[in-house]
């Protein structure tokens, strides 16, 4: 898909489809909207009166464009104004998705609200996201040529070309991350993910892969323990951008949970929807996709992506509840629940990242069912130490069109992890599980750190107007923005003592 910034009035654009958001305060049809309506000979008024368009969330109506040079108008429910990049990304995704499988070749998008460079970048990324087809990975018979038709040129009315070009690269990165997260566990297991990562050396990155023997040598007992029950061996993937090597005193590590399949292990999960647990590698997919995207946009960024990859499987060699394992940082962990595996692999991966020189760490994980229950599929939750570092990723997410919300790190919950046999257990029980998971992780990192739980946001369990069922690419755009901002940010360099 080509993306192009254009200037001038939307009333003069010759395209197949002109997308126009109708915001909640537009009922009176005034100002810029009234002007377009007049130029169209009342087409917008007519569509609204006809009941074609109503204010249901993400509703859209494809109507005749009357006297406008555009063939058709795509009226979109814009909801309330002032939602910036988040809304821009959504609207653009709904627009291109609405046109999939149709004859429209060119689409112009007019935003009418909060049009800054961030919003245009998010809109371009969203326009690409709307053409994402999950069936393209494995579909052979039903994924026909007609279904594959999508808009091939999107014009952004009033944008800057640099902003939409950046958005296109980010949009491709998000699609790459979605493909990785959507691929099934029989296809994309740890060694295969390592092969995918190795290809990033084409983008100038240094890719390092740790195998089980390396994990043993390094004392990564937590990562090795989770991986020991599966026929497919674990791997730890590290992708260092060119800027990592000769960075000054600041290096950012993004660490993603890479559980290719989470059966729960011996603490096995119920059968219902267990197949969704192929998405338990979404954090790894996000950090790998973000690294690839930043390598294309700003290779000098001091960035490293780390992805501990495992399958969490039951079996004769699987970890048992009650097993005690030793972490790379020296702590002993009593595994009280083999289904709390994400925190175990992240713990060793973060210790390793610090050893490689990371001064700031962000981990991204589909870590707790409690996140999905509390936040649903719209908002990712983050925890930060210190909070000032967290606010940087909160800002980056907002600029990138994602919705992140801070949760508290409650040190008082550390007591729920006390073990009679080891330094810590791995499961603190059901109550407060979202927060407690972050508290567990906090034991394994000593530099400024943010934990992002994307369990609810990483994939859609049903199709939406802006995307198909399956992976969403959550956190890719936020991580890219954070990495691009990172060299120039005012940052806490250490965790303040309490
Ligand atoms: N991968 C799951 C979390 C998850 C659940 C992600 C549903 C997406 C949707 C994680 O490994 C897990 O099993 N967490 C347990 C932790 C518990 C045993 C402390 C959970 O949330 O139940
Ligand atoms: Mn689990
Ligand atoms: Zn898991």
Coordinates of C-alpha atoms and ligand atoms in Angstrom, one line a residue:
X1 CA 0.0 0.0 0.0
X2 CA 1.2 3.5 -0.8
X3 CA 0.6 6.3 1.6
X4 CA 0.6 9.9 0.5
X5 CA 0.1 13.2 2.2
X6 CA -1.9 15.8 0.3
X7 CA -2.9 19.3 1.0
X8 CA -6.0 21.3 0.0
X9 CA -9.7 20.7 0.6
X10 CA -11.3 17.3 0.9
X11 CA -14.0 18.6 -1.4
X12 CA -11.4 18.6 -4.3
X13 CA -9.9 15.1 -3.9
X14 CA -10.5 12.7 -6.7
X15 CA -10.5 9.3 -5.2
X16 CA -12.6 6.2 -5.1
X17 CA -13.6 6.8 -1.4
X18 CA -13.3 9.8 0.9
X19 CA -13.4 8.9 4.6
X20 CA -15.0 11.4 6.9
X21 CA -15.3 11.0 10.6
X22 CA -18.5 12.3 12.2
X23 CA -17.9 13.2 15.8
X24 CA -20.4 13.2 18.6
X25 CA -20.7 17.0 18.5
X26 CA -21.4 17.0 14.7
X27 CA -25.2 16.4 15.0
X28 CA -25.8 20.0 13.8
X29 CA -23.6 19.6 10.8
X30 CA -21.7 22.9 11.0
X31 CA -18.3 24.3 10.1
X32 CA -15.9 22.1 8.0
X33 CA -18.5 19.3 7.8
X34 CA -21.3 21.7 6.6
X35 CA -18.9 22.9 3.9
X36 CA -18.2 19.5 2.6
X37 CA -21.9 18.6 2.8
X38 CA -22.7 21.7 0.7
X39 CA -20.0 20.8 -1.9
X40 CA -21.5 17.3 -2.1
X41 CA -25.0 18.7 -2.7
X42 CA -26.3 17.5 0.7
X43 CA -25.0 13.9 0.5
X44 CA -23.9 13.8 4.1
X45 CA -27.1 15.4 5.4
X46 CA -29.0 12.9 3.2
X47 CA -27.1 9.9 4.5
X48 CA -27.7 11.0 8.1
X49 CA -31.4 11.6 7.5
X50 CA -31.7 8.3 5.7
X51 CA -30.5 6.6 8.8
X52 CA -27.5 5.2 6.9
X53 CA -25.2 6.4 9.6
X54 CA -25.7 6.2 13.3
X55 CA -23.5 6.8 16.3
X56 CA -22.8 3.2 17.2
X57 CA -19.1 2.7 18.1
X58 CA -17.0 2.1 15.0
X59 CA -20.1 2.3 12.8
X60 CA -19.4 3.2 9.2
X61 CA -21.6 3.9 6.1
X62 CA -20.5 3.8 2.5
X63 CA -22.7 6.3 0.6
X64 CA -22.9 8.1 -2.7
X65 CA -20.7 11.2 -2.7
X66 CA -23.2 13.4 -4.6
X67 CA -21.4 16.3 -6.4
X68 CA -18.0 15.6 -5.0
X69 CA -15.2 14.4 -7.2
X70 CA -14.8 11.4 -4.9
X71 CA -16.8 8.3 -6.0
X72 CA -18.2 7.6 -2.5
X73 CA -18.1 8.8 1.0
X74 CA -17.2 6.6 3.9
X75 CA -18.8 8.1 7.0
X76 CA -17.2 6.9 10.2
X77 CA -18.3 7.3 13.8
X78 CA -15.5 9.3 15.3
X79 CA -16.9 9.3 18.8
X80 CA -15.7 12.0 21.1
X81 CA -13.0 14.4 19.9
X82 CA -9.6 14.8 21.6
X83 CA -8.5 11.2 21.5
X84 CA -5.5 12.1 19.3
X85 CA -3.4 9.3 17.8
X86 CA -5.5 6.5 19.4
X87 CA -8.6 7.6 17.5
X88 CA -6.6 8.4 14.3
X89 CA -5.2 4.9 14.2
X90 CA -8.6 3.3 14.8
X91 CA -10.5 5.4 12.3
X92 CA -7.9 4.7 9.6
X93 CA -8.0 0.9 10.4
X94 CA -11.8 0.9 10.2
X95 CA -11.7 2.7 6.9
X96 CA -9.3 0.4 5.1
X97 CA -10.9 -2.7 6.6
X98 CA -14.3 -1.6 5.5
X99 CA -13.0 -1.6 1.9
X100 CA -11.3 -5.0 1.9
X101 CA -12.5 -7.3 -0.8
X102 CA -14.2 -4.4 -2.6
X103 CA -13.3 -2.5 -5.8
X104 CA -12.0 0.7 -4.2
X105 CA -8.3 1.3 -5.1
X106 CA -7.8 4.7 -3.6
X107 CA -8.9 6.2 -0.3
X108 CA -8.5 9.6 1.2
X109 CA -8.7 10.1 4.9
X110 CA -9.7 13.4 6.5
X111 CA -9.3 13.4 10.3
X112 CA -11.0 16.7 11.3
X113 CA -9.6 16.5 14.8
X114 CA -6.2 16.8 16.6
X115 CA -4.2 16.5 13.4
X116 CA -0.6 16.6 14.5
X117 CA 2.3 14.5 13.2
X118 CA 1.8 11.8 15.8
X119 CA -1.9 11.4 14.7
X120 CA -0.9 11.2 11.1
X121 CA 1.8 8.6 11.8
X122 CA -0.8 6.6 13.8
X123 CA -3.3 7.0 11.0
X124 CA -0.9 5.6 8.4
X125 CA 0.0 2.7 10.7
X126 CA -3.8 2.1 11.2
X127 CA -4.5 2.2 7.5
X128 CA -2.1 -0.6 7.0
X129 CA -3.4 -2.5 10.0
X130 CA -6.9 -2.4 8.5
X131 CA -5.7 -4.4 5.5
X132 CA -4.2 -7.1 7.7
X133 CA -5.5 -10.6 6.8
X134 CA -4.9 -13.3 9.3
X135 CA -5.9 -15.9 6.7
X136 CA -2.9 -14.9 4.5
X137 CA -0.6 -17.0 6.7
X138 CA -2.2 -20.4 6.2
X139 CA -5.2 -19.8 4.0
X140 CA -4.9 -21.9 0.8
X141 CA -8.4 -22.5 -0.6
X142 CA -10.7 -19.9 0.8
X143 CA -8.2 -17.0 0.7
X144 CA -9.1 -16.1 -2.9
X145 CA -7.9 -13.3 -5.0
X146 CA -11.2 -11.4 -4.5
X147 CA -10.7 -11.6 -0.7
X148 CA -7.2 -10.3 -1.1
X149 CA -8.3 -7.1 -2.7
X150 CA -7.6 -4.0 -0.6
X151 CA -7.0 -0.3 -1.0
X152 CA -3.7 0.3 -2.7
X153 CA -3.3 4.0 -2.2
X154 CA -4.3 6.0 0.9
X155 CA -4.1 9.8 0.8
X156 CA -4.0 11.8 4.1
X157 CA -5.6 15.2 3.8
X158 CA -3.4 17.8 5.5
X159 CA -0.7 15.4 6.7
X160 CA 3.1 15.7 6.3
X161 CA 4.7 13.1 4.0
X162 CA 7.4 12.4 6.7
X163 CA 4.8 11.5 9.3
X164 CA 2.9 9.1 7.0
X165 CA 6.1 7.5 5.7
X166 CA 7.1 6.8 9.3
X167 CA 3.6 5.5 9.9
X168 CA 3.9 3.1 7.0
X169 CA 7.1 1.6 8.3
X170 CA 5.6 1.2 11.8
X171 CA 2.4 -0.3 10.2
X172 CA 4.6 -2.9 8.4
X173 CA 6.3 -3.6 11.8
X174 CA 2.9 -4.1 13.5
X175 CA 1.8 -6.5 10.7
X176 CA 5.1 -8.4 11.1
X177 CA 4.5 -8.7 14.9
X178 CA 0.9 -9.9 14.3
X179 CA 2.1 -12.6 11.9
X180 CA 4.6 -13.9 14.5
X181 CA 1.9 -13.9 17.2
X182 CA -0.7 -15.5 15.0
X183 CA 1.5 -18.3 13.8
X184 CA 0.6 -21.7 15.4
X185 CA 2.8 -23.5 17.8
X186 CA 3.5 -26.4 15.5
X187 CA 4.9 -24.0 13.0
X188 CA 6.6 -21.3 15.1
X189 CA 8.3 -23.0 18.0
X190 CA 11.4 -21.6 19.8
X191 CA 14.1 -22.7 17.2
X192 CA 11.9 -21.3 14.4
X193 CA 11.5 -18.0 16.1
X194 CA 15.3 -17.9 16.4
X195 CA 15.5 -18.4 12.7
X196 CA 13.1 -15.5 12.1
X197 CA 15.3 -13.3 14.4
X198 CA 18.5 -14.3 12.6
X199 CA 17.1 -12.6 9.5
X200 CA 17.3 -9.3 11.3
X201 CA 21.0 -9.3 10.7
X202 CA 20.0 -8.1 7.2
X203 CA 18.9 -4.9 8.9
X204 CA 22.3 -4.5 10.5
X205 CA 21.4 -6.0 13.8
X206 CA 23.6 -8.4 15.8
X207 CA 21.6 -11.5 16.6
X208 CA 22.6 -13.8 19.4
X209 CA 20.9 -17.1 20.2
X210 CA 21.3 -19.0 23.5
X211 CA 20.7 -22.7 23.5
X212 CA 20.0 -25.0 26.5
X213 CA 23.7 -25.6 27.1
X214 CA 24.3 -21.9 27.3
X215 CA 21.4 -21.5 29.7
X216 CA 22.9 -24.2 31.9
X217 CA 26.3 -22.6 31.8
X218 CA 24.8 -19.2 32.7
X219 CA 22.7 -20.5 35.5
X220 CA 19.4 -19.7 33.9
X221 CA 17.5 -22.3 35.9
X222 CA 14.1 -20.6 35.6
X223 CA 14.1 -20.4 31.9
X224 CA 15.5 -23.9 31.5
X225 CA 13.0 -25.3 34.0
X226 CA 10.0 -24.0 32.1
X227 CA 11.4 -25.3 28.9
X228 CA 12.4 -28.8 30.0
X229 CA 9.0 -30.5 29.5
X230 CA 8.7 -29.8 25.8
X231 CA 10.0 -31.7 22.8
X232 CA 10.9 -28.3 21.3
X233 CA 13.9 -26.9 23.1
X234 CA 14.0 -23.4 24.6
X235 CA 16.0 -20.5 23.1
X236 CA 16.9 -17.0 24.2
X237 CA 17.0 -14.6 21.4
X238 CA 18.8 -11.3 21.6
X239 CA 18.8 -8.6 18.9
X240 CA 21.2 -5.8 19.2
X241 CA 20.8 -2.7 17.0
X242 CA 23.9 -1.1 15.6
X243 CA 23.5 1.6 18.2
X244 CA 23.7 -0.8 21.1
X245 CA 27.4 -1.5 20.8
X246 CA 28.8 2.0 21.0
X247 CA 26.1 3.5 23.1
X248 CA 27.2 5.9 25.8
X249 CA 26.0 5.3 29.3
X250 CA 22.4 4.4 28.4
X251 CA 21.0 1.3 26.9
X252 CA 17.4 0.2 26.5
X253 CA 16.4 -3.5 26.7
X254 CA 12.9 -4.5 25.7
X255 CA 12.2 -8.0 26.9
X256 CA 9.2 -10.0 25.6
X257 CA 7.5 -13.2 27.0
X258 CA 7.9 -15.9 24.3
X259 CA 5.7 -18.8 25.3
X260 CA 5.0 -20.4 22.0
X261 CA 2.3 -22.5 23.6
X262 CA 1.1 -22.3 27.2
X263 CA -0.7 -25.5 28.2
X264 CA -0.1 -24.6 31.8
X265 CA 2.3 -27.5 32.1
X266 CA 1.6 -30.0 34.9
X267 CA -0.7 -27.3 36.4
X268 CA -2.6 -27.8 33.1
X269 CA -5.2 -25.4 31.9
X270 CA -8.9 -26.3 31.0
X271 CA -9.4 -27.4 27.4
X272 CA -11.8 -24.5 26.6
X273 CA -10.0 -21.9 24.4
X274 CA -6.6 -23.4 25.2
X275 CA -5.7 -22.8 21.5
X276 CA -5.6 -19.1 22.3
X277 CA -2.4 -19.8 24.2
X278 CA -0.4 -19.9 21.0
X279 CA -0.7 -16.1 21.5
X280 CA 1.4 -16.4 24.7
X281 CA 4.4 -15.4 22.6
X282 CA 2.9 -12.0 21.8
X283 CA 5.4 -10.1 24.0
X284 CA 8.3 -11.7 22.2
X285 CA 6.6 -11.0 18.9
X286 CA 6.2 -7.3 19.9
X287 CA 9.8 -6.8 21.0
X288 CA 11.2 -8.5 17.8
X289 CA 8.9 -6.5 15.6
X290 CA 9.8 -3.3 17.4
X291 CA 13.5 -3.9 17.1
X292 CA 13.2 -4.6 13.4
X293 CA 11.1 -1.4 12.9
X294 CA 13.6 0.8 14.9
X295 CA 16.5 -0.8 13.0
X296 CA 14.8 0.6 9.8
X297 CA 13.9 4.0 11.2
X298 CA 16.9 4.8 13.5
X299 CA 19.6 2.1 13.6
X300 CA 21.8 4.1 15.9
X301 CA 19.3 3.7 18.8
X302 CA 21.0 1.9 21.8
X303 CA 18.3 -0.8 21.7
X304 CA 18.3 -4.6 22.4
X305 CA 15.3 -6.9 22.1
X306 CA 15.4 -10.0 24.3
X307 CA 13.0 -12.9 23.8
X308 CA 13.1 -16.0 26.0
X309 CA 11.3 -18.6 24.0
X310 CA 9.7 -21.8 25.4
X311 CA 6.8 -24.1 25.1
X312 CA 5.1 -24.8 28.5
X313 CA 4.2 -28.4 28.2
X314 CA 3.3 -31.3 30.5
X315 CA 5.2 -34.5 30.1
X316 CA 7.6 -37.0 31.7
X317 CA 10.4 -34.4 31.9
X318 CA 8.2 -31.5 32.7
X319 CA 8.7 -29.3 35.8
X320 CA 6.6 -30.4 38.7
X321 CA 4.8 -28.2 41.2
X322 CA 7.1 -28.2 44.2
X323 CA 10.3 -28.2 42.2
X324 CA 12.9 -25.7 43.4
X325 CA 15.0 -24.0 40.7
X326 CA 17.7 -21.4 40.8
X327 CA 17.6 -18.1 39.0
X328 CA 20.5 -16.5 37.1
X329 CA 20.5 -13.8 39.8
X330 CA 21.1 -16.4 42.5
X331 CA 17.6 -16.6 44.0
X332 CA 15.9 -19.9 44.5
X333 CA 12.3 -20.3 43.4
X334 CA 9.8 -22.9 44.5
X335 CA 7.5 -23.5 41.6
X336 CA 4.1 -23.8 43.2
X337 CA 2.2 -23.4 39.9
X338 CA 3.7 -24.4 36.6
X339 CA 1.2 -22.2 34.8
X340 CA 2.9 -19.1 36.3
X341 CA 5.7 -19.6 33.8
X342 CA 5.9 -16.2 32.1
X343 CA 7.4 -14.5 35.1
X344 CA 10.0 -17.3 35.4
X345 CA 11.4 -16.9 31.9
X346 CA 11.2 -13.1 32.1
X347 CA 13.2 -13.1 35.4
X348 CA 16.2 -14.9 33.8
X349 CA 15.9 -12.9 30.6
X350 CA 16.0 -9.5 32.5
X351 CA 19.0 -10.6 34.6
X352 CA 20.8 -11.5 31.4
X353 CA 19.8 -8.2 29.8
X354 CA 21.3 -6.3 32.7
X355 CA 24.5 -8.4 32.4
X356 CA 24.7 -7.3 28.7
X357 CA 24.7 -3.6 29.8
X358 CA 21.0 -2.6 29.8
X359 CA 20.5 0.5 31.9
X360 CA 16.7 0.6 31.4
X361 CA 14.4 -2.3 31.0
X362 CA 10.9 -2.7 29.7
X363 CA 9.3 -6.1 29.7
X364 CA 6.1 -6.9 27.7
X365 CA 4.1 -10.0 28.4
X366 CA 0.7 -11.8 28.2
X367 CA 1.3 -12.4 31.8
X368 CA -2.0 -12.8 33.7
X369 CA -5.5 -13.7 32.9
X370 CA -6.3 -11.1 35.6
X371 CA -5.2 -8.4 33.2
X372 CA -7.7 -9.5 30.6
X373 CA -10.4 -9.7 33.2
X374 CA -9.7 -6.2 34.7
X375 CA -8.8 -4.3 31.5
X376 CA -10.4 -6.2 28.5
X377 CA -8.9 -5.8 25.1
X378 CA -8.5 -2.0 24.9
X379 CA -6.0 -1.0 27.6
X380 CA -2.6 -2.4 28.5
X381 CA -1.5 -2.1 32.1
X382 CA 2.0 -1.0 33.2
X383 CA 4.0 -1.0 36.4
X384 CA 7.1 1.1 36.9
X385 CA 10.0 1.5 39.2
X386 CA 10.6 4.4 39.4
X387 CA 7.3 5.8 38.3
X388 CA 9.0 8.6 36.4
X389 CA 10.4 6.0 33.9
X390 CA 6.9 4.6 33.6
X391 CA 5.5 7.9 32.6
X392 CA 7.9 8.0 29.6
X393 CA 6.4 4.8 28.3
X394 CA 2.9 6.0 29.1
X395 CA 3.6 9.1 26.9
X396 CA 5.2 7.0 24.2
X397 CA 2.1 4.8 24.0
X398 CA -0.2 7.7 23.8
X399 CA 1.8 9.4 21.0
X400 CA 1.8 6.0 19.2
X401 CA -2.0 5.6 19.4
X402 CA -2.0 2.9 22.1
X403 CA -3.8 3.0 25.5
X404 CA -1.6 2.2 28.5
X405 CA -2.6 2.7 32.1
X406 CA -0.5 2.6 35.2
X407 CA -1.1 0.2 38.0
X408 CA 0.7 0.2 41.4
X409 CA 3.6 -1.9 42.4
X410 CA 2.4 -3.0 45.9
X411 CA 5.5 -4.0 47.9
X412 CA 3.2 -5.3 50.6
X413 CA 2.2 -8.2 48.4
X414 CA 5.8 -9.6 48.5
X415 CA 4.7 -11.5 51.6
X416 CA 2.3 -13.7 49.5
X417 CA 5.4 -15.1 47.8
X418 CA 7.1 -16.4 50.9
X419 CA 8.3 -20.0 50.6
X420 CA 9.1 -22.4 53.3
X421 CA 11.8 -24.0 51.1
X422 CA 13.2 -21.3 48.9
X423 CA 13.7 -17.5 48.5
X424 CA 10.3 -17.1 46.8
X425 CA 7.4 -19.1 45.3
X426 CA 6.2 -18.3 41.8
X427 CA 2.5 -17.9 42.4
X428 CA 1.0 -15.5 44.9
X429 CA -2.6 -16.7 44.5
X430 CA -5.6 -15.4 42.7
X431 CA -6.3 -12.2 44.7
X432 CA -4.5 -9.2 43.1
X433 CA -2.8 -11.6 40.6
X434 CA -2.2 -8.8 38.0
X435 CA -0.3 -6.7 40.5
X436 CA 1.4 -9.6 42.3
X437 CA 2.9 -10.8 39.0
X438 CA 4.6 -7.4 38.6
X439 CA 5.8 -7.7 42.3
X440 CA 7.4 -11.1 41.5
X441 CA 9.2 -9.6 38.5
X442 CA 10.5 -6.7 40.5
X443 CA 12.8 -9.1 42.4
X444 CA 14.7 -9.8 39.3
X445 CA 15.7 -6.4 38.0
X446 CA 17.9 -3.7 39.6
X447 CA 17.8 -0.9 37.0
X448 CA 14.8 1.4 36.1
X449 CA 12.2 -0.9 34.8
X450 CA 8.6 -1.0 33.4
X451 CA 6.5 -4.1 33.1
X452 CA 3.6 -4.1 30.6
X453 CA 0.9 -6.7 30.8
X454 CA -0.8 -7.2 27.4
X455 CA -2.7 -10.4 28.2
X456 CA -6.0 -8.7 27.2
X457 CA -4.8 -6.5 24.4
X458 CA -2.5 -8.8 22.5
X459 CA -5.3 -10.5 20.6
X460 CA -9.0 -10.1 19.8
X461 CA -11.1 -13.1 20.7
X462 CA -13.7 -12.0 18.1
X463 CA -13.5 -9.9 14.9
X464 CA -13.9 -6.1 15.3
X465 CA -14.5 -3.4 12.7
X466 CA -10.8 -2.5 13.0
X467 CA -9.4 -6.0 13.0
X468 CA -9.9 -9.7 12.6
X469 CA -9.9 -12.2 15.4
X470 CA -6.3 -12.9 16.6
X471 CA -3.2 -10.9 17.2
X472 CA -3.4 -7.1 17.4
X473 CA 0.3 -6.1 17.5
X474 CA -0.2 -4.6 20.9
X475 CA 2.9 -2.7 22.3
X476 CA 4.8 -2.7 19.0
X477 CA 4.0 1.0 18.2
X478 CA 4.5 2.1 21.8
X479 CA 7.9 0.4 22.0
X480 CA 9.0 1.9 18.7
X481 CA 8.1 5.3 19.9
X482 CA 9.8 4.8 23.3
X483 CA 13.0 3.6 21.6
X484 CA 13.0 6.6 19.2
X485 CA 12.5 9.0 22.1
X486 CA 14.9 7.2 24.4
X487 CA 18.2 8.9 23.5
X488 CA 16.7 12.4 24.1
X489 CA 14.6 11.7 27.2
X490 CA 15.3 13.0 30.7
X491 CA 15.5 9.8 32.6
X492 CA 16.0 8.4 36.0
X493 CA 19.3 6.4 35.9
X494 CA 18.9 4.5 39.1
X495 CA 16.1 3.2 41.3
X496 CA 15.9 5.6 44.2
X497 CA 16.4 3.9 47.6
X498 CA 13.4 3.8 49.9
Ligands
LIG1 N1 -0.4 -17.0 29.7 C1 -1.1 -16.9 30.9 C2 -1.9 -15.7 31.1 C3 -3.0 -15.4 30.1 C4 -4.3 -15.9 30.4 C5 -2.8 -14.6 29.0 C6 -5.3 -15.6 29.6 C7 -3.9 -14.4 28.1 C8 -5.2 -14.9 28.4 C9 -0.1 -17.1 32.1 O1 1.0 -17.8 31.9 C10 -0.9 -17.7 33.2 O2 -1.3 -18.8 33.0 N2 -1.1 -17.0 34.3 C11 -1.8 -17.5 35.4 C12 -1.0 -17.1 36.6 C13 -1.4 -17.8 37.9 C14 -1.1 -19.2 37.8 C15 -0.7 -17.1 39.1 C16 -3.2 -16.8 35.4 O3 -3.3 -15.7 35.1 O4 -4.1 -17.5 35.8
LIG2 MN1 0.7 -19.9 32.2
LIG3 ZN1 1.6 -17.9 29.9

